[in-house]
Amino acid sequence: AQTVTQSQPEMSVQEAETVTLSCTYDTSESDYYLFWYKQPPSRQMILVIRQEAYKQQNATENRFSVNFQKAAKSFSLKISDSQLGDAAMYFCALGNSGNTPLVFGKGTRLSVIA
Amino acid sequence: GAVVSQHPSRVICKSGTSVKIECRSLDFQATTMFWYRQFPKQSLMLMATSNEGSKATYEQGVEKDKFLINHASLTLSTLTVTSAHPEDSSFYICSARVSQAGQPQHFGDGTRLSIL
């Protein structure tokens, strides 16, 4: 079975500072993909960043980057220059190459302090 | 691209009513769609996976006669909550994905269902 663990139920960060959200996963698949989704108070699920497991290079999308440690099965999200609009629930998710649904972690609620 | 439209966004109705929620992929063909339920401050709970033209696969504990799913085309899936009761009140969110490996799931904006 595939699992995703987010060990930080809540995190906070000062505006303009950097924060890292943790995620670990477990899978027996060799071909898989990892995602971070953001869910603001509006409850819309927004894709933040995506990482293919076969790629060693960490994905980056503007202020968002990941630290993908395949051997440790770790996939943390770093948010740089945090903005008030970054306040949301963040979900880490694991998918494989088939049509099976993503496996989500329980989420981390991020607060941004002005 | 990859827009998923979910309608309605908010439903308030009396107990015993059946409610239909639509999920459409607007600019791509979704061979697979997923329906989730989300309780306050919790993660998404997968209810079922629907593939176009075939019966949905329900997760354990989800009543298939209560939550009817139809995926009649590559762009439309519907969830009907039959004879809804107050305990069915929740946030329901659909998701769609193209069949290409490694593609993310794209989500609708969700439906807040309140049964009085």
mmCIF file of C-alpha atoms in Angstrom:
data_model
loop_
_atom_site.group_PDB
_atom_site.id
_atom_site.type_symbol
_atom_site.label_atom_id
_atom_site.label_comp_id
_atom_site.label_asym_id
_atom_site.label_seq_id
_atom_site.Cartn_x
_atom_site.Cartn_y
_atom_site.Cartn_z
ATOM 1 C CA ALA A 1 0.000 0.000 0.000
ATOM 2 C CA GLN A 2 1.098 3.523 -0.696
ATOM 3 C CA THR A 3 1.142 6.028 2.138
ATOM 4 C CA VAL A 4 1.875 9.715 2.536
ATOM 5 C CA THR A 5 2.716 11.245 5.891
ATOM 6 C CA GLN A 6 2.711 14.900 6.771
ATOM 7 C CA SER A 7 3.942 15.170 10.319
ATOM 8 C CA GLN A 8 3.251 18.874 10.822
ATOM 9 C CA PRO A 9 -0.469 19.590 11.308
ATOM 10 C CA GLU A 10 0.217 23.320 11.576
ATOM 11 C CA MET A 11 3.053 25.661 10.701
ATOM 12 C CA SER A 12 3.476 29.406 10.771
ATOM 13 C CA VAL A 13 5.876 31.768 9.058
ATOM 14 C CA GLN A 14 6.556 35.469 9.103
ATOM 15 C CA GLU A 15 5.807 37.334 5.936
ATOM 16 C CA ALA A 16 8.852 37.418 3.617
ATOM 17 C CA GLU A 17 10.501 34.540 5.462
ATOM 18 C CA THR A 18 11.075 30.980 4.287
ATOM 19 C CA VAL A 19 9.239 27.902 5.503
ATOM 20 C CA THR A 20 9.623 24.194 4.786
ATOM 21 C CA LEU A 21 6.763 21.724 4.930
ATOM 22 C CA SER A 22 7.653 18.077 5.432
ATOM 23 C CA CYS A 23 6.328 15.044 3.620
ATOM 24 C CA THR A 24 7.418 11.430 3.637
ATOM 25 C CA TYR A 25 5.952 8.646 1.593
ATOM 26 C CA ASP A 26 6.111 4.946 1.048
ATOM 27 C CA THR A 27 5.607 3.038 -2.160
ATOM 28 C CA SER A 28 6.823 -0.139 -3.791
ATOM 29 C CA GLU A 29 6.408 1.340 -7.265
ATOM 30 C CA SER A 30 9.497 2.269 -9.217
ATOM 31 C CA ASP A 31 7.651 4.757 -11.408
ATOM 32 C CA TYR A 32 5.788 7.360 -9.401
ATOM 33 C CA TYR A 33 5.114 11.067 -9.130
ATOM 34 C CA LEU A 34 4.824 13.486 -6.263
ATOM 35 C CA PHE A 35 2.739 16.614 -5.965
ATOM 36 C CA TRP A 36 2.037 19.450 -3.597
ATOM 37 C CA TYR A 37 -1.441 20.969 -3.632
ATOM 38 C CA LYS A 38 -2.593 24.124 -1.897
ATOM 39 C CA GLN A 39 -6.122 24.543 -0.550
ATOM 40 C CA PRO A 40 -6.858 28.138 0.530
ATOM 41 C CA PRO A 41 -9.964 29.074 2.559
ATOM 42 C CA SER A 42 -11.948 29.067 -0.686
ATOM 43 C CA ARG A 43 -11.313 25.274 -0.623
ATOM 44 C CA GLN A 44 -10.195 25.183 -4.237
ATOM 45 C CA MET A 45 -7.421 22.602 -4.750
ATOM 46 C CA ILE A 46 -4.516 24.230 -6.566
ATOM 47 C CA LEU A 47 -1.534 22.332 -7.929
ATOM 48 C CA VAL A 48 1.638 23.941 -6.610
ATOM 49 C CA ILE A 49 4.425 21.751 -7.897
ATOM 50 C CA ARG A 50 5.098 18.343 -9.421
ATOM 51 C CA GLN A 51 8.091 16.009 -9.304
ATOM 52 C CA GLU A 52 8.826 12.902 -11.324
ATOM 53 C CA ALA A 53 10.589 10.256 -9.242
ATOM 54 C CA TYR A 54 13.003 9.416 -12.036
ATOM 55 C CA LYS A 55 14.321 12.972 -12.102
ATOM 56 C CA GLN A 56 17.095 13.811 -9.679
ATOM 57 C CA GLN A 57 16.748 17.540 -10.146
ATOM 58 C CA ASN A 58 14.428 19.191 -7.662
ATOM 59 C CA ALA A 59 11.388 20.882 -9.175
ATOM 60 C CA THR A 60 11.011 24.643 -8.818
ATOM 61 C CA GLU A 61 8.082 26.952 -9.508
ATOM 62 C CA ASN A 62 8.894 30.568 -8.723
ATOM 63 C CA ARG A 63 8.967 30.863 -4.903
ATOM 64 C CA PHE A 64 8.139 27.187 -4.431
ATOM 65 C CA SER A 65 10.751 24.461 -4.563
ATOM 66 C CA VAL A 66 11.052 20.910 -3.351
ATOM 67 C CA ASN A 67 13.750 18.878 -1.700
ATOM 68 C CA PHE A 68 13.280 15.411 -3.128
ATOM 69 C CA GLN A 69 15.304 12.762 -1.312
ATOM 70 C CA LYS A 70 14.405 9.520 -3.072
ATOM 71 C CA ALA A 71 16.384 7.169 -0.869
ATOM 72 C CA ALA A 72 14.833 8.662 2.244
ATOM 73 C CA LYS A 73 11.402 8.858 0.564
ATOM 74 C CA SER A 74 11.145 12.468 1.537
ATOM 75 C CA PHE A 75 9.526 15.278 -0.460
ATOM 76 C CA SER A 76 9.536 18.594 1.384
ATOM 77 C CA LEU A 77 8.175 21.880 0.055
ATOM 78 C CA LYS A 78 10.057 25.125 0.570
ATOM 79 C CA ILE A 79 8.227 28.410 0.247
ATOM 80 C CA SER A 80 10.512 31.413 -0.063
ATOM 81 C CA ASP A 81 9.560 35.054 0.533
ATOM 82 C CA SER A 82 6.268 33.961 2.078
ATOM 83 C CA GLN A 83 3.233 36.067 1.258
ATOM 84 C CA LEU A 84 -0.096 36.457 3.013
ATOM 85 C CA GLY A 85 -1.734 34.683 0.100
ATOM 86 C CA ASP A 86 0.310 31.578 0.825
ATOM 87 C CA ALA A 87 -1.804 30.901 3.909
ATOM 88 C CA ALA A 88 -3.620 27.638 3.194
ATOM 89 C CA MET A 89 -3.749 23.917 3.768
ATOM 90 C CA TYR A 90 -0.976 22.173 1.893
ATOM 91 C CA PHE A 91 -1.368 18.558 0.831
ATOM 92 C CA CYS A 92 1.403 16.269 -0.319
ATOM 93 C CA ALA A 93 0.270 13.610 -2.789
ATOM 94 C CA LEU A 94 1.702 10.489 -4.385
ATOM 95 C CA GLY A 95 0.662 9.032 -7.724
ATOM 96 C CA ASN A 96 1.799 6.278 -10.027
ATOM 97 C CA SER A 97 1.686 5.877 -13.770
ATOM 98 C CA GLY A 98 -1.703 4.194 -13.867
ATOM 99 C CA ASN A 99 -5.237 5.485 -13.467
ATOM 100 C CA THR A 100 -5.300 5.010 -9.727
ATOM 101 C CA PRO A 101 -6.109 8.058 -7.607
ATOM 102 C CA LEU A 102 -3.524 10.129 -5.851
ATOM 103 C CA VAL A 103 -2.795 9.265 -2.247
ATOM 104 C CA PHE A 104 -2.955 12.362 -0.090
ATOM 105 C CA GLY A 105 -1.359 13.205 3.206
ATOM 106 C CA LYS A 106 -3.429 14.690 6.010
ATOM 107 C CA GLY A 107 -2.255 18.184 5.239
ATOM 108 C CA THR A 108 -0.363 20.998 6.912
ATOM 109 C CA ARG A 109 -2.130 24.239 7.739
ATOM 110 C CA LEU A 110 0.205 27.158 7.041
ATOM 111 C CA SER A 111 -0.371 30.536 8.623
ATOM 112 C CA VAL A 112 1.481 33.613 7.408
ATOM 113 C CA ILE A 113 2.028 36.337 9.973
ATOM 114 C CA ALA A 114 2.188 39.916 8.782
ATOM 115 C CA GLY B 1 -5.566 24.620 -19.545
ATOM 116 C CA ALA B 2 -6.848 21.606 -17.578
ATOM 117 C CA VAL B 3 -9.935 23.262 -16.139
ATOM 118 C CA VAL B 4 -12.493 21.267 -14.209
ATOM 119 C CA SER B 5 -15.887 22.827 -13.632
ATOM 120 C CA GLN B 6 -18.095 21.626 -10.789
ATOM 121 C CA HIS B 7 -21.700 22.678 -10.348
ATOM 122 C CA PRO B 8 -23.448 23.669 -8.172
ATOM 123 C CA SER B 9 -21.077 25.252 -5.697
ATOM 124 C CA ARG B 10 -23.622 25.357 -2.912
ATOM 125 C CA VAL B 11 -26.771 23.367 -2.236
ATOM 126 C CA ILE B 12 -29.176 23.663 0.657
ATOM 127 C CA CYS B 13 -32.113 21.290 0.627
ATOM 128 C CA LYS B 14 -34.524 19.359 2.779
ATOM 129 C CA SER B 15 -33.926 15.886 4.088
ATOM 130 C CA GLY B 16 -35.091 13.212 1.645
ATOM 131 C CA THR B 17 -34.190 15.208 -1.433
ATOM 132 C CA SER B 18 -31.867 13.818 -4.086
ATOM 133 C CA VAL B 19 -29.075 16.112 -5.194
ATOM 134 C CA LYS B 20 -27.051 15.893 -8.388
ATOM 135 C CA ILE B 21 -23.559 17.361 -8.687
ATOM 136 C CA GLU B 22 -21.920 17.741 -12.081
ATOM 137 C CA CYS B 23 -18.224 17.636 -12.854
ATOM 138 C CA ARG B 24 -16.986 18.654 -16.289
ATOM 139 C CA SER B 25 -13.522 18.743 -17.799
ATOM 140 C CA LEU B 26 -13.683 21.836 -19.991
ATOM 141 C CA ASP B 27 -10.588 21.621 -22.128
ATOM 142 C CA PHE B 28 -9.427 18.029 -21.954
ATOM 143 C CA GLN B 29 -10.831 14.552 -22.088
ATOM 144 C CA ALA B 30 -10.878 12.832 -18.733
ATOM 145 C CA THR B 31 -10.933 9.081 -18.976
ATOM 146 C CA THR B 32 -10.922 8.904 -15.198
ATOM 147 C CA MET B 33 -12.674 11.091 -12.664
ATOM 148 C CA PHE B 34 -12.595 10.904 -8.901
ATOM 149 C CA TRP B 35 -15.080 11.977 -6.269
ATOM 150 C CA TYR B 36 -13.974 13.058 -2.823
ATOM 151 C CA ARG B 37 -15.648 14.099 0.367
ATOM 152 C CA GLN B 38 -13.939 16.476 2.763
ATOM 153 C CA PHE B 39 -14.865 17.082 6.363
ATOM 154 C CA PRO B 40 -13.810 20.346 8.046
ATOM 155 C CA LYS B 41 -10.089 20.616 8.656
ATOM 156 C CA GLN B 42 -9.440 17.144 7.262
ATOM 157 C CA SER B 43 -7.896 15.714 4.151
ATOM 158 C CA LEU B 44 -9.787 14.538 1.113
ATOM 159 C CA MET B 45 -11.505 11.202 1.471
ATOM 160 C CA LEU B 46 -11.802 9.292 -1.793
ATOM 161 C CA MET B 47 -15.325 8.060 -2.382
ATOM 162 C CA ALA B 48 -15.104 6.513 -5.824
ATOM 163 C CA THR B 49 -13.253 6.335 -9.097
ATOM 164 C CA SER B 50 -15.249 6.546 -12.286
ATOM 165 C CA ASN B 51 -14.084 5.579 -15.727
ATOM 166 C CA GLU B 52 -15.925 6.688 -18.816
ATOM 167 C CA GLY B 53 -18.434 4.116 -19.974
ATOM 168 C CA SER B 54 -18.046 1.739 -17.055
ATOM 169 C CA LYS B 55 -19.287 1.354 -13.504
ATOM 170 C CA ALA B 56 -17.630 3.350 -10.800
ATOM 171 C CA THR B 57 -15.334 1.722 -8.293
ATOM 172 C CA TYR B 58 -16.371 2.657 -4.779
ATOM 173 C CA GLU B 59 -14.114 2.806 -1.760
ATOM 174 C CA GLN B 60 -14.840 0.607 1.191
ATOM 175 C CA GLY B 61 -17.594 1.985 3.353
ATOM 176 C CA VAL B 62 -19.141 4.170 0.652
ATOM 177 C CA GLU B 63 -22.727 3.210 -0.121
ATOM 178 C CA LYS B 64 -23.062 2.863 -3.875
ATOM 179 C CA ASP B 65 -26.849 3.068 -3.684
ATOM 180 C CA LYS B 66 -26.604 6.313 -1.744
ATOM 181 C CA PHE B 67 -23.961 7.937 -3.921
ATOM 182 C CA LEU B 68 -24.746 7.218 -7.560
ATOM 183 C CA ILE B 69 -21.984 8.027 -10.006
ATOM 184 C CA ASN B 70 -22.372 8.259 -13.747
ATOM 185 C CA HIS B 71 -19.543 8.927 -16.168
ATOM 186 C CA ALA B 72 -21.359 8.995 -19.472
ATOM 187 C CA SER B 73 -18.802 10.892 -21.514
ATOM 188 C CA LEU B 74 -15.140 11.834 -21.493
ATOM 189 C CA THR B 75 -15.998 15.269 -20.161
ATOM 190 C CA LEU B 76 -18.816 14.702 -17.679
ATOM 191 C CA SER B 77 -19.274 12.772 -14.474
ATOM 192 C CA THR B 78 -22.171 13.198 -12.075
ATOM 193 C CA LEU B 79 -22.609 12.338 -8.415
ATOM 194 C CA THR B 80 -26.165 11.970 -7.168
ATOM 195 C CA VAL B 81 -26.739 11.879 -3.440
ATOM 196 C CA THR B 82 -30.003 10.010 -3.145
ATOM 197 C CA SER B 83 -32.493 10.644 -0.345
ATOM 198 C CA ALA B 84 -30.018 12.910 1.369
ATOM 199 C CA HIS B 85 -29.999 13.205 5.146
ATOM 200 C CA PRO B 86 -28.250 15.680 7.453
ATOM 201 C CA GLU B 87 -25.297 13.324 7.916
ATOM 202 C CA ASP B 88 -24.632 13.626 4.174
ATOM 203 C CA SER B 89 -23.911 17.311 4.636
ATOM 204 C CA SER B 90 -20.315 17.875 3.597
ATOM 205 C CA PHE B 91 -17.990 19.344 1.012
ATOM 206 C CA TYR B 92 -17.809 17.224 -2.135
ATOM 207 C CA ILE B 93 -15.072 17.757 -4.683
ATOM 208 C CA CYS B 94 -14.431 16.119 -8.009
ATOM 209 C CA SER B 95 -11.190 15.615 -9.833
ATOM 210 C CA ALA B 96 -10.224 14.631 -13.353
ATOM 211 C CA ARG B 97 -7.090 13.447 -15.008
ATOM 212 C CA VAL B 98 -5.935 12.615 -18.491
ATOM 213 C CA SER B 99 -4.670 9.096 -18.965
ATOM 214 C CA GLN B 100 -1.086 10.132 -19.670
ATOM 215 C CA ALA B 101 1.312 8.850 -17.043
ATOM 216 C CA GLY B 102 2.328 11.237 -14.329
ATOM 217 C CA GLN B 103 -0.285 13.859 -14.990
ATOM 218 C CA PRO B 104 -1.723 15.597 -11.933
ATOM 219 C CA GLN B 105 -5.331 15.471 -10.922
ATOM 220 C CA HIS B 106 -7.213 18.680 -11.642
ATOM 221 C CA PHE B 107 -9.935 19.634 -9.221
ATOM 222 C CA GLY B 108 -13.294 21.310 -9.427
ATOM 223 C CA ASP B 109 -14.097 24.073 -6.973
ATOM 224 C CA GLY B 110 -16.217 21.755 -4.837
ATOM 225 C CA THR B 111 -19.839 21.652 -3.730
ATOM 226 C CA ARG B 112 -20.932 22.511 -0.234
ATOM 227 C CA LEU B 113 -23.982 20.385 0.507
ATOM 228 C CA SER B 114 -26.200 21.236 3.460
ATOM 229 C CA ILE B 115 -29.158 19.005 4.266
ATOM 230 C CA LEU B 116 -31.700 20.477 6.655
#
